[in-house]
């Protein structure tokens, strides 16, 4: 029966994806179906999902938009797919991630197997000893502004099975519903909260940033955790020039450097006698401050 379907998606793939979604837990989407309720009729629900995905008739529901307070003020919009849509996305991720993972840059740490925020912080700490300057880079509204055409171009470059391409495009275009029931159509972006979104974000920035800076500025090491970025430089002049080039590069990819949150920082310590307005920066929840041993003893 599976051979007669338009797309070769095994029932085992759906089942494995479901087990991972259960492990990750999470709340219900707009249909109100929780993981606990899903468990009561899981075999029938998963069969229907497999049947729709393998025949090409699967269309995701709108995501539930939830605004999460951000540290320092403001909110971050999360898009919560339904349980079944999370299973569908996890199925695609289980297939596509092993293809992309070996190609990703070693300085990319976010949402990757055997990579962590701790590793990104550790390598950044060591590089701050070696390099005097850091570009603390913030991409304005990254997840909300990913260009769909460029995103699909990156997906197509790796020639995935037709069903992955089909459903990635549908997930990108799926609308959101806010707390007041308003339908929000999306022409750009991929919702934070989707299972497939971190992989797509890494794929997009792999080409928009990682490969570009490695090719054009191999002397400037960087650490990236999803859209959180730091780049190390030898001098203020180098950092200033590189930041301007990064702005141009991201603009080419229809992204914008945040003008208020992006800054150049001097890695001051007892051996660095210079001075500069910015001497500390936050990365992945950790604040890098001047290492002044003598002052700490007083």
PDB file of C-alpha atoms in Angstrom:
ATOM      1  CA  UNK A   1       0.000   0.000   0.000  1.00  0.00           C
ATOM      2  CA  UNK A   2       2.851   2.402   0.814  1.00  0.00           C
ATOM      3  CA  UNK A   3       4.348   1.872  -2.682  1.00  0.00           C
ATOM      4  CA  UNK A   4       1.141   3.180  -4.286  1.00  0.00           C
ATOM      5  CA  UNK A   5       1.464   6.557  -2.572  1.00  0.00           C
ATOM      6  CA  UNK A   6       2.839   9.657  -4.267  1.00  0.00           C
ATOM      7  CA  UNK A   7       5.637  10.030  -1.722  1.00  0.00           C
ATOM      8  CA  UNK A   8       7.654   7.346   0.008  1.00  0.00           C
ATOM      9  CA  UNK A   9       7.190   8.157   3.674  1.00  0.00           C
ATOM     10  CA  UNK A  10       7.209   5.140   5.934  1.00  0.00           C
ATOM     11  CA  UNK A  11       4.877   4.660   8.858  1.00  0.00           C
ATOM     12  CA  UNK A  12       7.951   4.027  11.006  1.00  0.00           C
ATOM     13  CA  UNK A  13       9.218   7.544  10.242  1.00  0.00           C
ATOM     14  CA  UNK A  14       5.921   8.997  11.466  1.00  0.00           C
ATOM     15  CA  UNK A  15       6.032   6.858  14.607  1.00  0.00           C
ATOM     16  CA  UNK A  16       9.635   7.807  15.417  1.00  0.00           C
ATOM     17  CA  UNK A  17       8.798  11.478  14.933  1.00  0.00           C
ATOM     18  CA  UNK A  18       5.810  11.142  17.253  1.00  0.00           C
ATOM     19  CA  UNK A  19       7.971   9.647  20.003  1.00  0.00           C
ATOM     20  CA  UNK A  20      10.331  12.637  19.812  1.00  0.00           C
ATOM     21  CA  UNK A  21       7.445  15.110  19.894  1.00  0.00           C
ATOM     22  CA  UNK A  22       6.093  13.378  22.999  1.00  0.00           C
ATOM     23  CA  UNK A  23       9.515  13.573  24.630  1.00  0.00           C
ATOM     24  CA  UNK A  24       9.764  17.301  23.909  1.00  0.00           C
ATOM     25  CA  UNK A  25       6.227  17.876  25.189  1.00  0.00           C
ATOM     26  CA  UNK A  26       4.750  21.328  24.524  1.00  0.00           C
ATOM     27  CA  UNK A  27       1.262  22.814  24.545  1.00  0.00           C
ATOM     28  CA  UNK A  28      -1.646  22.370  22.156  1.00  0.00           C
ATOM     29  CA  UNK A  29      -2.034  24.328  18.951  1.00  0.00           C
ATOM     30  CA  UNK A  30      -5.147  26.062  17.646  1.00  0.00           C
ATOM     31  CA  UNK A  31      -7.135  22.806  17.521  1.00  0.00           C
ATOM     32  CA  UNK A  32      -6.760  22.378  21.301  1.00  0.00           C
ATOM     33  CA  UNK A  33      -5.481  18.802  20.933  1.00  0.00           C
ATOM     34  CA  UNK A  34      -2.956  18.049  23.678  1.00  0.00           C
ATOM     35  CA  UNK A  35      -0.388  15.274  23.667  1.00  0.00           C
ATOM     36  CA  UNK A  36      -2.372  13.553  26.425  1.00  0.00           C
ATOM     37  CA  UNK A  37      -5.552  13.605  24.346  1.00  0.00           C
ATOM     38  CA  UNK A  38      -3.630  12.502  21.265  1.00  0.00           C
ATOM     39  CA  UNK A  39      -2.374   9.430  23.139  1.00  0.00           C
ATOM     40  CA  UNK A  40      -5.930   8.152  23.508  1.00  0.00           C
ATOM     41  CA  UNK A  41      -6.278   7.670  19.755  1.00  0.00           C
ATOM     42  CA  UNK A  42      -2.692   7.896  18.549  1.00  0.00           C
ATOM     43  CA  UNK A  43      -2.656   4.999  16.079  1.00  0.00           C
ATOM     44  CA  UNK A  44      -5.644   6.258  14.126  1.00  0.00           C
ATOM     45  CA  UNK A  45      -4.393   9.870  14.180  1.00  0.00           C
ATOM     46  CA  UNK A  46      -0.895   8.917  13.037  1.00  0.00           C
ATOM     47  CA  UNK A  47      -2.265   6.696  10.281  1.00  0.00           C
ATOM     48  CA  UNK A  48      -4.349   9.573   8.938  1.00  0.00           C
ATOM     49  CA  UNK A  49      -1.316  11.859   9.064  1.00  0.00           C
ATOM     50  CA  UNK A  50       0.815   9.305   7.205  1.00  0.00           C
ATOM     51  CA  UNK A  51      -1.932   8.830   4.626  1.00  0.00           C
ATOM     52  CA  UNK A  52      -2.175  12.582   3.958  1.00  0.00           C
ATOM     53  CA  UNK A  53       1.585  13.211   3.938  1.00  0.00           C
ATOM     54  CA  UNK A  54       2.369  10.307   1.614  1.00  0.00           C
ATOM     55  CA  UNK A  55      -0.415  11.265  -0.807  1.00  0.00           C
ATOM     56  CA  UNK A  56       0.449  14.988  -0.946  1.00  0.00           C
ATOM     57  CA  UNK A  57      -2.869  16.060   0.608  1.00  0.00           C
ATOM     58  CA  UNK A  58      -1.386  17.217   3.923  1.00  0.00           C
ATOM     59  CA  UNK A  59      -1.857  20.916   4.676  1.00  0.00           C
ATOM     60  CA  UNK A  60      -0.748  22.333   8.037  1.00  0.00           C
ATOM     61  CA  UNK A  61      -3.158  24.249  10.211  1.00  0.00           C
ATOM     62  CA  UNK A  62      -2.469  27.820  11.237  1.00  0.00           C
ATOM     63  CA  UNK A  63      -0.029  28.221  14.118  1.00  0.00           C
ATOM     64  CA  UNK A  64      -1.129  29.663  17.442  1.00  0.00           C
ATOM     65  CA  UNK A  65       0.699  32.922  18.080  1.00  0.00           C
ATOM     66  CA  UNK A  66       1.820  33.519  21.658  1.00  0.00           C
ATOM     67  CA  UNK A  67       3.790  36.613  22.679  1.00  0.00           C
ATOM     68  CA  UNK A  68       6.525  35.782  25.195  1.00  0.00           C
ATOM     69  CA  UNK A  69       8.066  38.586  27.306  1.00  0.00           C
ATOM     70  CA  UNK A  70      11.707  39.316  26.445  1.00  0.00           C
ATOM     71  CA  UNK A  71      14.416  40.129  28.920  1.00  0.00           C
ATOM     72  CA  UNK A  72      14.853  43.879  28.883  1.00  0.00           C
ATOM     73  CA  UNK A  73      11.339  44.598  27.620  1.00  0.00           C
ATOM     74  CA  UNK A  74       9.171  43.839  24.662  1.00  0.00           C
ATOM     75  CA  UNK A  75       7.851  40.479  23.497  1.00  0.00           C
ATOM     76  CA  UNK A  76       8.926  37.698  21.169  1.00  0.00           C
ATOM     77  CA  UNK A  77       6.188  36.069  19.046  1.00  0.00           C
ATOM     78  CA  UNK A  78       6.151  32.276  19.123  1.00  0.00           C
ATOM     79  CA  UNK A  79       4.163  30.199  16.671  1.00  0.00           C
ATOM     80  CA  UNK A  80       2.890  26.952  18.166  1.00  0.00           C
ATOM     81  CA  UNK A  81       1.870  24.296  15.599  1.00  0.00           C
ATOM     82  CA  UNK A  82      -0.695  21.640  16.411  1.00  0.00           C
ATOM     83  CA  UNK A  83       0.561  18.323  17.762  1.00  0.00           C
ATOM     84  CA  UNK A  84       0.059  16.586  14.416  1.00  0.00           C
ATOM     85  CA  UNK A  85       1.821  19.402  12.566  1.00  0.00           C
ATOM     86  CA  UNK A  86       4.738  19.037  14.981  1.00  0.00           C
ATOM     87  CA  UNK A  87       4.869  15.325  14.171  1.00  0.00           C
ATOM     88  CA  UNK A  88       4.849  16.123  10.450  1.00  0.00           C
ATOM     89  CA  UNK A  89       7.638  18.663  10.858  1.00  0.00           C
ATOM     90  CA  UNK A  90       9.666  16.253  12.962  1.00  0.00           C
ATOM     91  CA  UNK A  91       9.299  13.614  10.229  1.00  0.00           C
ATOM     92  CA  UNK A  92      10.818  16.015   7.707  1.00  0.00           C
ATOM     93  CA  UNK A  93      13.524  17.059  10.147  1.00  0.00           C
ATOM     94  CA  UNK A  94      14.548  13.448  10.820  1.00  0.00           C
ATOM     95  CA  UNK A  95      15.056  12.962   7.094  1.00  0.00           C
ATOM     96  CA  UNK A  96      16.589  16.314   6.132  1.00  0.00           C
ATOM     97  CA  UNK A  97      18.826  17.042   9.133  1.00  0.00           C
ATOM     98  CA  UNK A  98      21.318  14.185   8.489  1.00  0.00           C
ATOM     99  CA  UNK A  99      21.779  15.525   4.948  1.00  0.00           C
ATOM    100  CA  UNK A 100      22.513  19.084   6.095  1.00  0.00           C
ATOM    101  CA  UNK A 101      24.330  18.489   9.363  1.00  0.00           C
ATOM    102  CA  UNK A 102      27.722  17.403   7.925  1.00  0.00           C
ATOM    103  CA  UNK A 103      27.769  20.554   5.786  1.00  0.00           C
ATOM    104  CA  UNK A 104      27.180  23.082   8.565  1.00  0.00           C
ATOM    105  CA  UNK A 105      30.097  25.130   9.898  1.00  0.00           C
ATOM    106  CA  UNK A 106      31.841  24.011  13.096  1.00  0.00           C
ATOM    107  CA  UNK A 107      31.313  27.507  14.556  1.00  0.00           C
ATOM    108  CA  UNK A 108      27.534  27.077  14.352  1.00  0.00           C
ATOM    109  CA  UNK A 109      26.324  25.788  17.729  1.00  0.00           C
ATOM    110  CA  UNK A 110      22.559  26.277  17.924  1.00  0.00           C
ATOM    111  CA  UNK A 111      20.064  23.423  17.756  1.00  0.00           C
ATOM    112  CA  UNK A 112      22.554  20.922  16.440  1.00  0.00           C
ATOM    113  CA  UNK A 113      23.420  17.377  17.591  1.00  0.00           C
ATOM    114  CA  UNK A 114      26.434  17.327  19.925  1.00  0.00           C
ATOM    115  CA  UNK A 115      26.562  21.151  19.942  1.00  0.00           C
ATOM    116  CA  UNK A 116      25.594  23.412  22.823  1.00  0.00           C
ATOM    117  CA  UNK A 117      25.443  26.960  24.146  1.00  0.00           C
ATOM    118  CA  UNK A 118      28.124  25.990  26.665  1.00  0.00           C
ATOM    119  CA  UNK A 119      30.530  25.166  23.833  1.00  0.00           C
ATOM    120  CA  UNK A 120      29.767  28.482  22.114  1.00  0.00           C
ATOM    121  CA  UNK A 121      30.467  30.380  25.344  1.00  0.00           C
ATOM    122  CA  UNK A 122      33.695  28.500  25.992  1.00  0.00           C
ATOM    123  CA  UNK A 123      35.155  29.139  22.538  1.00  0.00           C
ATOM    124  CA  UNK A 124      34.088  32.794  22.730  1.00  0.00           C
ATOM    125  CA  UNK A 125      35.788  33.176  26.112  1.00  0.00           C
ATOM    126  CA  UNK A 126      39.073  31.792  24.734  1.00  0.00           C
ATOM    127  CA  UNK A 127      38.941  33.978  21.639  1.00  0.00           C
ATOM    128  CA  UNK A 128      38.373  37.084  23.756  1.00  0.00           C
ATOM    129  CA  UNK A 129      41.830  36.399  25.234  1.00  0.00           C
ATOM    130  CA  UNK A 130      43.361  36.249  21.737  1.00  0.00           C
ATOM    131  CA  UNK A 131      41.463  39.036  19.966  1.00  0.00           C
ATOM    132  CA  UNK A 132      41.084  42.581  21.290  1.00  0.00           C
ATOM    133  CA  UNK A 133      37.761  43.380  19.648  1.00  0.00           C
ATOM    134  CA  UNK A 134      34.352  41.736  19.233  1.00  0.00           C
ATOM    135  CA  UNK A 135      31.415  42.538  16.985  1.00  0.00           C
ATOM    136  CA  UNK A 136      28.304  41.780  19.025  1.00  0.00           C
ATOM    137  CA  UNK A 137      25.869  41.248  16.158  1.00  0.00           C
ATOM    138  CA  UNK A 138      22.089  41.311  16.387  1.00  0.00           C
ATOM    139  CA  UNK A 139      19.923  40.502  13.351  1.00  0.00           C
ATOM    140  CA  UNK A 140      16.686  42.435  13.607  1.00  0.00           C
ATOM    141  CA  UNK A 141      13.678  40.103  13.769  1.00  0.00           C
ATOM    142  CA  UNK A 142      15.533  37.265  12.077  1.00  0.00           C
ATOM    143  CA  UNK A 143      12.906  34.510  12.309  1.00  0.00           C
ATOM    144  CA  UNK A 144      10.143  36.932  11.272  1.00  0.00           C
ATOM    145  CA  UNK A 145      12.019  38.197   8.216  1.00  0.00           C
ATOM    146  CA  UNK A 146      13.499  35.136   6.507  1.00  0.00           C
ATOM    147  CA  UNK A 147      12.819  35.555   2.803  1.00  0.00           C
ATOM    148  CA  UNK A 148      10.787  32.594   1.539  1.00  0.00           C
ATOM    149  CA  UNK A 149      12.236  32.651  -1.967  1.00  0.00           C
ATOM    150  CA  UNK A 150      15.815  32.596  -0.676  1.00  0.00           C
ATOM    151  CA  UNK A 151      14.874  29.951   1.882  1.00  0.00           C
ATOM    152  CA  UNK A 152      13.455  27.647  -0.767  1.00  0.00           C
ATOM    153  CA  UNK A 153      16.494  28.278  -2.955  1.00  0.00           C
ATOM    154  CA  UNK A 154      18.687  26.986  -0.117  1.00  0.00           C
ATOM    155  CA  UNK A 155      16.407  23.962   0.366  1.00  0.00           C
ATOM    156  CA  UNK A 156      16.409  23.173  -3.373  1.00  0.00           C
ATOM    157  CA  UNK A 157      20.196  23.362  -3.518  1.00  0.00           C
ATOM    158  CA  UNK A 158      20.350  20.105  -1.539  1.00  0.00           C
ATOM    159  CA  UNK A 159      17.828  18.279  -3.746  1.00  0.00           C
ATOM    160  CA  UNK A 160      15.614  16.871  -0.980  1.00  0.00           C
ATOM    161  CA  UNK A 161      12.750  14.485  -1.771  1.00  0.00           C
ATOM    162  CA  UNK A 162       9.805  16.287  -3.355  1.00  0.00           C
ATOM    163  CA  UNK A 163       7.638  15.836  -0.270  1.00  0.00           C
ATOM    164  CA  UNK A 164      10.086  17.718   1.937  1.00  0.00           C
ATOM    165  CA  UNK A 165      10.192  20.646  -0.461  1.00  0.00           C
ATOM    166  CA  UNK A 166       6.394  20.655  -0.763  1.00  0.00           C
ATOM    167  CA  UNK A 167       5.764  20.670   2.971  1.00  0.00           C
ATOM    168  CA  UNK A 168       8.543  23.101   3.886  1.00  0.00           C
ATOM    169  CA  UNK A 169       6.931  25.606   1.526  1.00  0.00           C
ATOM    170  CA  UNK A 170       3.515  24.984   3.080  1.00  0.00           C
ATOM    171  CA  UNK A 171       4.882  25.398   6.605  1.00  0.00           C
ATOM    172  CA  UNK A 172       6.516  28.683   5.646  1.00  0.00           C
ATOM    173  CA  UNK A 173       3.224  29.993   4.254  1.00  0.00           C
ATOM    174  CA  UNK A 174       0.966  28.715   7.041  1.00  0.00           C
ATOM    175  CA  UNK A 175      -0.782  31.683   8.703  1.00  0.00           C
ATOM    176  CA  UNK A 176      -0.923  32.434  12.413  1.00  0.00           C
ATOM    177  CA  UNK A 177      -3.865  33.140  14.712  1.00  0.00           C
ATOM    178  CA  UNK A 178      -3.344  35.558  17.598  1.00  0.00           C
ATOM    179  CA  UNK A 179      -4.966  35.547  21.033  1.00  0.00           C
ATOM    180  CA  UNK A 180      -7.915  37.588  19.726  1.00  0.00           C
ATOM    181  CA  UNK A 181      -8.609  35.177  16.874  1.00  0.00           C
ATOM    182  CA  UNK A 182      -7.179  37.362  14.116  1.00  0.00           C
ATOM    183  CA  UNK A 183      -5.713  35.508  11.139  1.00  0.00           C
ATOM    184  CA  UNK A 184      -2.216  36.728  10.261  1.00  0.00           C
ATOM    185  CA  UNK A 185      -0.986  35.818   6.791  1.00  0.00           C
ATOM    186  CA  UNK A 186       2.758  35.413   6.404  1.00  0.00           C
ATOM    187  CA  UNK A 187       4.756  36.347   3.314  1.00  0.00           C
ATOM    188  CA  UNK A 188       8.136  36.152   5.058  1.00  0.00           C
ATOM    189  CA  UNK A 189       9.576  34.414   8.104  1.00  0.00           C
ATOM    190  CA  UNK A 190       9.325  31.071   9.817  1.00  0.00           C
ATOM    191  CA  UNK A 191       7.688  30.935  13.249  1.00  0.00           C
ATOM    192  CA  UNK A 192       9.813  30.420  16.326  1.00  0.00           C
ATOM    193  CA  UNK A 193       8.265  27.411  18.017  1.00  0.00           C
ATOM    194  CA  UNK A 194       8.060  25.217  14.936  1.00  0.00           C
ATOM    195  CA  UNK A 195       9.992  21.940  14.991  1.00  0.00           C
ATOM    196  CA  UNK A 196      11.475  22.538  11.545  1.00  0.00           C
ATOM    197  CA  UNK A 197      12.267  26.250  12.107  1.00  0.00           C
ATOM    198  CA  UNK A 198      15.676  25.835  13.840  1.00  0.00           C
ATOM    199  CA  UNK A 199      16.944  23.618  11.003  1.00  0.00           C
ATOM    200  CA  UNK A 200      15.691  26.069   8.381  1.00  0.00           C
ATOM    201  CA  UNK A 201      17.247  28.975  10.291  1.00  0.00           C
ATOM    202  CA  UNK A 202      20.615  27.222  10.376  1.00  0.00           C
ATOM    203  CA  UNK A 203      20.356  26.429   6.673  1.00  0.00           C
ATOM    204  CA  UNK A 204      19.541  30.039   5.804  1.00  0.00           C
ATOM    205  CA  UNK A 205      22.365  31.548   7.867  1.00  0.00           C
ATOM    206  CA  UNK A 206      24.789  28.870   6.676  1.00  0.00           C
ATOM    207  CA  UNK A 207      24.648  30.532   3.273  1.00  0.00           C
ATOM    208  CA  UNK A 208      23.805  34.085   4.319  1.00  0.00           C
ATOM    209  CA  UNK A 209      26.631  34.347   6.862  1.00  0.00           C
ATOM    210  CA  UNK A 210      28.755  31.291   7.731  1.00  0.00           C
ATOM    211  CA  UNK A 211      30.047  30.447   4.253  1.00  0.00           C
ATOM    212  CA  UNK A 212      30.336  34.114   3.295  1.00  0.00           C
ATOM    213  CA  UNK A 213      32.528  35.149   6.242  1.00  0.00           C
ATOM    214  CA  UNK A 214      34.615  31.960   6.043  1.00  0.00           C
ATOM    215  CA  UNK A 215      35.365  32.664   2.385  1.00  0.00           C
ATOM    216  CA  UNK A 216      35.884  36.430   2.620  1.00  0.00           C
ATOM    217  CA  UNK A 217      37.265  36.845   6.155  1.00  0.00           C
ATOM    218  CA  UNK A 218      38.835  33.565   7.294  1.00  0.00           C
ATOM    219  CA  UNK A 219      41.015  35.529   9.727  1.00  0.00           C
ATOM    220  CA  UNK A 220      37.950  36.543  11.777  1.00  0.00           C
ATOM    221  CA  UNK A 221      36.576  33.636  13.823  1.00  0.00           C
ATOM    222  CA  UNK A 222      32.931  33.716  14.852  1.00  0.00           C
ATOM    223  CA  UNK A 223      30.461  31.848  17.009  1.00  0.00           C
ATOM    224  CA  UNK A 224      26.812  31.549  16.030  1.00  0.00           C
ATOM    225  CA  UNK A 225      23.956  30.098  18.038  1.00  0.00           C
ATOM    226  CA  UNK A 226      20.946  30.307  15.696  1.00  0.00           C
ATOM    227  CA  UNK A 227      20.729  34.078  15.083  1.00  0.00           C
ATOM    228  CA  UNK A 228      22.976  35.094  18.019  1.00  0.00           C
ATOM    229  CA  UNK A 229      26.386  36.065  16.635  1.00  0.00           C
ATOM    230  CA  UNK A 230      29.796  37.299  17.768  1.00  0.00           C
ATOM    231  CA  UNK A 231      32.776  37.949  15.469  1.00  0.00           C
ATOM    232  CA  UNK A 232      36.348  38.542  16.701  1.00  0.00           C
ATOM    233  CA  UNK A 233      38.720  41.157  15.263  1.00  0.00           C
ATOM    234  CA  UNK A 234      42.298  42.332  15.840  1.00  0.00           C
ATOM    235  CA  UNK A 235      41.670  46.080  15.740  1.00  0.00           C
ATOM    236  CA  UNK A 236      38.907  48.668  15.946  1.00  0.00           C
ATOM    237  CA  UNK A 237      39.548  49.617  12.341  1.00  0.00           C
ATOM    238  CA  UNK A 238      39.141  46.008  11.238  1.00  0.00           C
ATOM    239  CA  UNK A 239      35.969  45.588  13.289  1.00  0.00           C
ATOM    240  CA  UNK A 240      34.436  48.798  11.937  1.00  0.00           C
ATOM    241  CA  UNK A 241      35.131  47.852   8.340  1.00  0.00           C
ATOM    242  CA  UNK A 242      33.939  44.272   8.778  1.00  0.00           C
ATOM    243  CA  UNK A 243      30.689  45.366  10.416  1.00  0.00           C
ATOM    244  CA  UNK A 244      29.903  47.535   7.410  1.00  0.00           C
ATOM    245  CA  UNK A 245      30.550  44.588   5.082  1.00  0.00           C
ATOM    246  CA  UNK A 246      28.309  42.367   7.193  1.00  0.00           C
ATOM    247  CA  UNK A 247      25.508  44.924   6.941  1.00  0.00           C
ATOM    248  CA  UNK A 248      25.792  44.871   3.154  1.00  0.00           C
ATOM    249  CA  UNK A 249      25.901  41.073   3.044  1.00  0.00           C
ATOM    250  CA  UNK A 250      22.834  40.636   5.234  1.00  0.00           C
ATOM    251  CA  UNK A 251      20.965  43.282   3.252  1.00  0.00           C
ATOM    252  CA  UNK A 252      21.665  41.211   0.129  1.00  0.00           C
ATOM    253  CA  UNK A 253      19.917  38.360   1.938  1.00  0.00           C
ATOM    254  CA  UNK A 254      17.027  40.694   2.880  1.00  0.00           C
ATOM    255  CA  UNK A 255      18.020  40.873   6.542  1.00  0.00           C
ATOM    256  CA  UNK A 256      18.959  43.875   8.660  1.00  0.00           C
ATOM    257  CA  UNK A 257      21.527  44.402  11.389  1.00  0.00           C
ATOM    258  CA  UNK A 258      19.767  45.838  14.436  1.00  0.00           C
ATOM    259  CA  UNK A 259      21.087  49.423  14.704  1.00  0.00           C
ATOM    260  CA  UNK A 260      20.643  49.703  18.475  1.00  0.00           C
ATOM    261  CA  UNK A 261      21.605  46.213  19.655  1.00  0.00           C
ATOM    262  CA  UNK A 262      24.675  45.684  17.456  1.00  0.00           C
ATOM    263  CA  UNK A 263      27.942  47.081  18.791  1.00  0.00           C
ATOM    264  CA  UNK A 264      31.717  46.825  18.697  1.00  0.00           C
ATOM    265  CA  UNK A 265      33.253  45.881  22.048  1.00  0.00           C
ATOM    266  CA  UNK A 266      36.781  46.220  23.416  1.00  0.00           C
ATOM    267  CA  UNK A 267      37.926  43.110  25.308  1.00  0.00           C
ATOM    268  CA  UNK A 268      39.685  45.027  28.065  1.00  0.00           C
ATOM    269  CA  UNK A 269      41.841  43.308  30.695  1.00  0.00           C
ATOM    270  CA  UNK A 270      45.000  44.027  32.728  1.00  0.00           C
ATOM    271  CA  UNK A 271      47.216  43.614  29.662  1.00  0.00           C
ATOM    272  CA  UNK A 272      45.099  45.811  27.408  1.00  0.00           C
ATOM    273  CA  UNK A 273      45.638  49.422  28.394  1.00  0.00           C
ATOM    274  CA  UNK A 274      43.431  51.028  25.752  1.00  0.00           C
ATOM    275  CA  UNK A 275      39.961  52.355  26.334  1.00  0.00           C
ATOM    276  CA  UNK A 276      36.655  52.315  24.486  1.00  0.00           C
ATOM    277  CA  UNK A 277      33.036  53.120  25.321  1.00  0.00           C
ATOM    278  CA  UNK A 278      31.790  49.522  25.010  1.00  0.00           C
ATOM    279  CA  UNK A 279      33.672  47.036  27.191  1.00  0.00           C
ATOM    280  CA  UNK A 280      31.100  44.310  27.799  1.00  0.00           C
ATOM    281  CA  UNK A 281      28.561  42.307  25.815  1.00  0.00           C
ATOM    282  CA  UNK A 282      25.917  39.656  26.393  1.00  0.00           C
ATOM    283  CA  UNK A 283      25.999  36.347  24.552  1.00  0.00           C
ATOM    284  CA  UNK A 284      23.570  33.499  25.217  1.00  0.00           C
ATOM    285  CA  UNK A 285      22.604  34.906  28.595  1.00  0.00           C
ATOM    286  CA  UNK A 286      26.190  35.391  29.800  1.00  0.00           C
ATOM    287  CA  UNK A 287      27.814  38.813  30.203  1.00  0.00           C
ATOM    288  CA  UNK A 288      31.440  39.090  29.076  1.00  0.00           C
ATOM    289  CA  UNK A 289      33.081  41.778  31.217  1.00  0.00           C
ATOM    290  CA  UNK A 290      36.606  43.266  31.442  1.00  0.00           C
ATOM    291  CA  UNK A 291      39.038  40.867  33.151  1.00  0.00           C
ATOM    292  CA  UNK A 292      40.782  43.199  35.586  1.00  0.00           C
ATOM    293  CA  UNK A 293      42.466  40.978  38.161  1.00  0.00           C
ATOM    294  CA  UNK A 294      44.195  43.812  40.018  1.00  0.00           C
ATOM    295  CA  UNK A 295      40.943  45.738  40.432  1.00  0.00           C
ATOM    296  CA  UNK A 296      39.187  42.647  41.720  1.00  0.00           C
ATOM    297  CA  UNK A 297      41.746  42.296  44.488  1.00  0.00           C
ATOM    298  CA  UNK A 298      41.193  45.810  45.801  1.00  0.00           C
TER     299      UNK A 298
END
